[in-house]
Amino acid sequence: MRLEKRKPSGRERDEEAVKLLAKLREQLYSANVSIVRQSAFNLSWMQEDGLEVLTEALFGNGPRRTKGAAAYGLRKMRGRMRKLAEDALIEGLKHPDSKTAEICGNALIVLKRGRQAGKGPSRGKPRGPRFQIREIPDKTRQKRRPVEARKPNDRTSRNR
């Protein structure tokens, strides 16, 4: 499938970012499902640009594996893009293409199920330290013996 050249959004910092984005976008339309899914996951870390490419792939007229991977990438969005990605999936429910609507519906079901499973941080009882810090006795140092009291008549050892 031949893709048109994507015009830069202005958010890319340098030429390498533009090349990486173009490479991931091209891989999103690959025949290998594993590569498609991996590029969708990598795009999910790219904030606005990744969101733009993934929604374009989801609402475009690409193959079903590309649309499924784009929905996967939108599900995996984190941070401030998460709400926008969820809105894009909700918008996809009203899409005239039945494949897109079905994929978006399934992605939203998986997204809701993941939240119900409680993947967030659990706030159980606070744990104490795992190990108790103890003093380790030094084996090289000899223990001090208490000094025995000398008898007053015991001068034999001194006068030699």
mmCIF file with all atom_site columns, N, CA and C in Angstrom, residues 38-73:
data_model
loop_
_atom_site.group_PDB
_atom_site.id
_atom_site.type_symbol
_atom_site.label_atom_id
_atom_site.label_alt_id
_atom_site.label_comp_id
_atom_site.label_asym_id
_atom_site.label_entity_id
_atom_site.label_seq_id
_atom_site.pdbx_PDB_ins_code
_atom_site.Cartn_x
_atom_site.Cartn_y
_atom_site.Cartn_z
_atom_site.occupancy
_atom_site.B_iso_or_equiv
_atom_site.pdbx_formal_charge
_atom_site.auth_seq_id
_atom_site.auth_comp_id
_atom_site.auth_asym_id
_atom_site.auth_atom_id
_atom_site.pdbx_PDB_model_num
ATOM 1   N N  . GLN A 1 38 ? 3.623   -3.859 16.972 1.00 0.00 ? 38 GLN A N  1
ATOM 2   C CA . GLN A 1 38 ? 4.762   -3.242 17.648 1.00 0.00 ? 38 GLN A CA 1
ATOM 3   C C  . GLN A 1 38 ? 4.888   -1.768 17.271 1.00 0.00 ? 38 GLN A C  1
ATOM 4   N N  . SER A 1 39 ? 4.678   -1.439 16.016 1.00 0.00 ? 39 SER A N  1
ATOM 5   C CA . SER A 1 39 ? 4.757   -0.029 15.622 1.00 0.00 ? 39 SER A CA 1
ATOM 6   C C  . SER A 1 39 ? 3.606   0.769  16.234 1.00 0.00 ? 39 SER A C  1
ATOM 7   N N  . ALA A 1 40 ? 2.439   0.152  16.376 1.00 0.00 ? 40 ALA A N  1
ATOM 8   C CA . ALA A 1 40 ? 1.321   0.844  17.028 1.00 0.00 ? 40 ALA A CA 1
ATOM 9   C C  . ALA A 1 40 ? 1.645   1.126  18.486 1.00 0.00 ? 40 ALA A C  1
ATOM 10  N N  . PHE A 1 41 ? 2.283   0.160  19.153 1.00 0.00 ? 41 PHE A N  1
ATOM 11  C CA . PHE A 1 41 ? 2.684   0.380  20.548 1.00 0.00 ? 41 PHE A CA 1
ATOM 12  C C  . PHE A 1 41 ? 3.718   1.496  20.639 1.00 0.00 ? 41 PHE A C  1
ATOM 13  N N  . ASN A 1 42 ? 4.685   1.502  19.736 1.00 0.00 ? 42 ASN A N  1
ATOM 14  C CA . ASN A 1 42 ? 5.699   2.563  19.744 1.00 0.00 ? 42 ASN A CA 1
ATOM 15  C C  . ASN A 1 42 ? 5.078   3.927  19.457 1.00 0.00 ? 42 ASN A C  1
ATOM 16  N N  . LEU A 1 43 ? 4.086   3.959  18.589 1.00 0.00 ? 43 LEU A N  1
ATOM 17  C CA . LEU A 1 43 ? 3.404   5.226  18.308 1.00 0.00 ? 43 LEU A CA 1
ATOM 18  C C  . LEU A 1 43 ? 2.609   5.708  19.516 1.00 0.00 ? 43 LEU A C  1
ATOM 19  N N  . SER A 1 44 ? 2.175   4.792  20.362 1.00 0.00 ? 44 SER A N  1
ATOM 20  C CA . SER A 1 44 ? 1.402   5.204  21.534 1.00 0.00 ? 44 SER A CA 1
ATOM 21  C C  . SER A 1 44 ? 2.249   6.004  22.515 1.00 0.00 ? 44 SER A C  1
ATOM 22  N N  . TRP A 1 45 ? 3.561   5.914  22.424 1.00 0.00 ? 45 TRP A N  1
ATOM 23  C CA . TRP A 1 45 ? 4.452   6.676  23.299 1.00 0.00 ? 45 TRP A CA 1
ATOM 24  C C  . TRP A 1 45 ? 4.802   8.042  22.713 1.00 0.00 ? 45 TRP A C  1
ATOM 25  N N  . MET A 1 46 ? 4.312   8.361  21.528 1.00 0.00 ? 46 MET A N  1
ATOM 26  C CA . MET A 1 46 ? 4.741   9.579  20.844 1.00 0.00 ? 46 MET A CA 1
ATOM 27  C C  . MET A 1 46 ? 3.747   10.732 20.964 1.00 0.00 ? 46 MET A C  1
ATOM 28  N N  . GLN A 1 47 ? 2.927   10.729 21.981 1.00 0.00 ? 47 GLN A N  1
ATOM 29  C CA . GLN A 1 47 ? 2.030   11.834 22.306 1.00 0.00 ? 47 GLN A CA 1
ATOM 30  C C  . GLN A 1 47 ? 1.172   12.261 21.115 1.00 0.00 ? 47 GLN A C  1
ATOM 31  N N  . GLU A 1 48 ? 1.169   13.559 20.763 1.00 0.00 ? 48 GLU A N  1
ATOM 32  C CA . GLU A 1 48 ? 0.249   14.082 19.747 1.00 0.00 ? 48 GLU A CA 1
ATOM 33  C C  . GLU A 1 48 ? 0.476   13.464 18.376 1.00 0.00 ? 48 GLU A C  1
ATOM 34  N N  . ASP A 1 49 ? 1.746   13.329 17.993 1.00 0.00 ? 49 ASP A N  1
ATOM 35  C CA . ASP A 1 49 ? 2.042   12.780 16.670 1.00 0.00 ? 49 ASP A CA 1
ATOM 36  C C  . ASP A 1 49 ? 1.582   11.330 16.567 1.00 0.00 ? 49 ASP A C  1
ATOM 37  N N  . GLY A 1 50 ? 1.815   10.558 17.606 1.00 0.00 ? 50 GLY A N  1
ATOM 38  C CA . GLY A 1 50 ? 1.365   9.172  17.611 1.00 0.00 ? 50 GLY A CA 1
ATOM 39  C C  . GLY A 1 50 ? -0.154  9.077  17.564 1.00 0.00 ? 50 GLY A C  1
ATOM 40  N N  . LEU A 1 51 ? -0.814  9.940  18.316 1.00 0.00 ? 51 LEU A N  1
ATOM 41  C CA . LEU A 1 51 ? -2.283  9.960  18.313 1.00 0.00 ? 51 LEU A CA 1
ATOM 42  C C  . LEU A 1 51 ? -2.811  10.284 16.919 1.00 0.00 ? 51 LEU A C  1
ATOM 43  N N  . GLU A 1 52 ? -2.176  11.243 16.274 1.00 0.00 ? 52 GLU A N  1
ATOM 44  C CA . GLU A 1 52 ? -2.599  11.651 14.934 1.00 0.00 ? 52 GLU A CA 1
ATOM 45  C C  . GLU A 1 52 ? -2.441  10.504 13.929 1.00 0.00 ? 52 GLU A C  1
ATOM 46  N N  . VAL A 1 53 ? -1.304  9.832  13.958 1.00 0.00 ? 53 VAL A N  1
ATOM 47  C CA . VAL A 1 53 ? -1.050  8.734  13.021 1.00 0.00 ? 53 VAL A CA 1
ATOM 48  C C  . VAL A 1 53 ? -1.982  7.557  13.305 1.00 0.00 ? 53 VAL A C  1
ATOM 49  N N  . LEU A 1 54 ? -2.203  7.249  14.578 1.00 0.00 ? 54 LEU A N  1
ATOM 50  C CA . LEU A 1 54 ? -3.064  6.112  14.923 1.00 0.00 ? 54 LEU A CA 1
ATOM 51  C C  . LEU A 1 54 ? -4.523  6.370  14.547 1.00 0.00 ? 54 LEU A C  1
ATOM 52  N N  . THR A 1 55 ? -5.020  7.584  14.775 1.00 0.00 ? 55 THR A N  1
ATOM 53  C CA . THR A 1 55 ? -6.410  7.873  14.389 1.00 0.00 ? 55 THR A CA 1
ATOM 54  C C  . THR A 1 55 ? -6.550  7.884  12.868 1.00 0.00 ? 55 THR A C  1
ATOM 55  N N  . GLU A 1 56 ? -5.518  8.357  12.178 1.00 0.00 ? 56 GLU A N  1
ATOM 56  C CA . GLU A 1 56 ? -5.545  8.322  10.709 1.00 0.00 ? 56 GLU A CA 1
ATOM 57  C C  . GLU A 1 56 ? -5.624  6.879  10.214 1.00 0.00 ? 56 GLU A C  1
ATOM 58  N N  . ALA A 1 57 ? -4.865  5.989  10.846 1.00 0.00 ? 57 ALA A N  1
ATOM 59  C CA . ALA A 1 57 ? -4.886  4.578  10.446 1.00 0.00 ? 57 ALA A CA 1
ATOM 60  C C  . ALA A 1 57 ? -6.219  3.921  10.803 1.00 0.00 ? 57 ALA A C  1
ATOM 61  N N  . LEU A 1 58 ? -6.789  4.306  11.928 1.00 0.00 ? 58 LEU A N  1
ATOM 62  C CA . LEU A 1 58 ? -8.055  3.707  12.359 1.00 0.00 ? 58 LEU A CA 1
ATOM 63  C C  . LEU A 1 58 ? -9.206  4.121  11.452 1.00 0.00 ? 58 LEU A C  1
ATOM 64  N N  . PHE A 1 59 ? -9.254  5.393  11.076 1.00 0.00 ? 59 PHE A N  1
ATOM 65  C CA . PHE A 1 59 ? -10.373 5.889  10.281 1.00 0.00 ? 59 PHE A CA 1
ATOM 66  C C  . PHE A 1 59 ? -10.109 5.845  8.783  1.00 0.00 ? 59 PHE A C  1
ATOM 67  N N  . GLY A 1 60 ? -8.900  5.488  8.384  1.00 0.00 ? 60 GLY A N  1
ATOM 68  C CA . GLY A 1 60 ? -8.580  5.369  6.965  1.00 0.00 ? 60 GLY A CA 1
ATOM 69  C C  . GLY A 1 60 ? -9.158  4.095  6.389  1.00 0.00 ? 60 GLY A C  1
ATOM 70  N N  . ASN A 1 61 ? -8.835  3.855  5.105  1.00 0.00 ? 61 ASN A N  1
ATOM 71  C CA . ASN A 1 61 ? -9.358  2.638  4.482  1.00 0.00 ? 61 ASN A CA 1
ATOM 72  C C  . ASN A 1 61 ? -8.231  1.626  4.297  1.00 0.00 ? 61 ASN A C  1
ATOM 73  N N  . GLY A 1 62 ? -7.541  1.333  5.383  1.00 0.00 ? 62 GLY A N  1
ATOM 74  C CA . GLY A 1 62 ? -6.478  0.335  5.381  1.00 0.00 ? 62 GLY A CA 1
ATOM 75  C C  . GLY A 1 62 ? -7.027  -1.032 5.725  1.00 0.00 ? 62 GLY A C  1
ATOM 76  N N  . PRO A 1 63 ? -6.145  -2.030 5.786  1.00 0.00 ? 63 PRO A N  1
ATOM 77  C CA . PRO A 1 63 ? -6.604  -3.384 6.132  1.00 0.00 ? 63 PRO A CA 1
ATOM 78  C C  . PRO A 1 63 ? -7.048  -3.488 7.593  1.00 0.00 ? 63 PRO A C  1
ATOM 79  N N  . ARG A 1 64 ? -7.753  -4.555 7.875  1.00 0.00 ? 64 ARG A N  1
ATOM 80  C CA . ARG A 1 64 ? -8.301  -4.770 9.220  1.00 0.00 ? 64 ARG A CA 1
ATOM 81  C C  . ARG A 1 64 ? -7.204  -4.877 10.276 1.00 0.00 ? 64 ARG A C  1
ATOM 82  N N  . ARG A 1 65 ? -6.069  -5.515 9.952  1.00 0.00 ? 65 ARG A N  1
ATOM 83  C CA . ARG A 1 65 ? -4.983  -5.653 10.928 1.00 0.00 ? 65 ARG A CA 1
ATOM 84  C C  . ARG A 1 65 ? -4.411  -4.290 11.308 1.00 0.00 ? 65 ARG A C  1
ATOM 85  N N  . THR A 1 66 ? -4.396  -3.360 10.355 1.00 0.00 ? 66 THR A N  1
ATOM 86  C CA . THR A 1 66 ? -3.910  -2.011 10.657 1.00 0.00 ? 66 THR A CA 1
ATOM 87  C C  . THR A 1 66 ? -4.881  -1.302 11.584 1.00 0.00 ? 66 THR A C  1
ATOM 88  N N  . LYS A 1 67 ? -6.159  -1.447 11.324 1.00 0.00 ? 67 LYS A N  1
ATOM 89  C CA . LYS A 1 67 ? -7.164  -0.815 12.179 1.00 0.00 ? 67 LYS A CA 1
ATOM 90  C C  . LYS A 1 67 ? -7.135  -1.408 13.592 1.00 0.00 ? 67 LYS A C  1
ATOM 91  N N  . GLY A 1 68 ? -6.983  -2.730 13.677 1.00 0.00 ? 68 GLY A N  1
ATOM 92  C CA . GLY A 1 68 ? -6.901  -3.383 14.985 1.00 0.00 ? 68 GLY A CA 1
ATOM 93  C C  . GLY A 1 68 ? -5.670  -2.942 15.761 1.00 0.00 ? 68 GLY A C  1
ATOM 94  N N  . ALA A 1 69 ? -4.547  -2.826 15.063 1.00 0.00 ? 69 ALA A N  1
ATOM 95  C CA . ALA A 1 69 ? -3.322  -2.378 15.727 1.00 0.00 ? 69 ALA A CA 1
ATOM 96  C C  . ALA A 1 69 ? -3.429  -0.913 16.136 1.00 0.00 ? 69 ALA A C  1
ATOM 97  N N  . ALA A 1 70 ? -4.098  -0.105 15.324 1.00 0.00 ? 70 ALA A N  1
ATOM 98  C CA . ALA A 1 70 ? -4.284  1.305  15.683 1.00 0.00 ? 70 ALA A CA 1
ATOM 99  C C  . ALA A 1 70 ? -5.151  1.421  16.936 1.00 0.00 ? 70 ALA A C  1
ATOM 100 N N  . ALA A 1 71 ? -6.184  0.588  17.022 1.00 0.00 ? 71 ALA A N  1
ATOM 101 C CA . ALA A 1 71 ? -7.014  0.584  18.232 1.00 0.00 ? 71 ALA A CA 1
ATOM 102 C C  . ALA A 1 71 ? -6.197  0.130  19.433 1.00 0.00 ? 71 ALA A C  1
ATOM 103 N N  . TYR A 1 72 ? -5.318  -0.843 19.228 1.00 0.00 ? 72 TYR A N  1
ATOM 104 C CA . TYR A 1 72 ? -4.423  -1.307 20.299 1.00 0.00 ? 72 TYR A CA 1
ATOM 105 C C  . TYR A 1 72 ? -3.506  -0.171 20.750 1.00 0.00 ? 72 TYR A C  1
ATOM 106 N N  . GLY A 1 73 ? -2.945  0.556  19.793 1.00 0.00 ? 73 GLY A N  1
ATOM 107 C CA . GLY A 1 73 ? -2.083  1.685  20.131 1.00 0.00 ? 73 GLY A CA 1
ATOM 108 C C  . GLY A 1 73 ? -2.838  2.774  20.882 1.00 0.00 ? 73 GLY A C  1
#
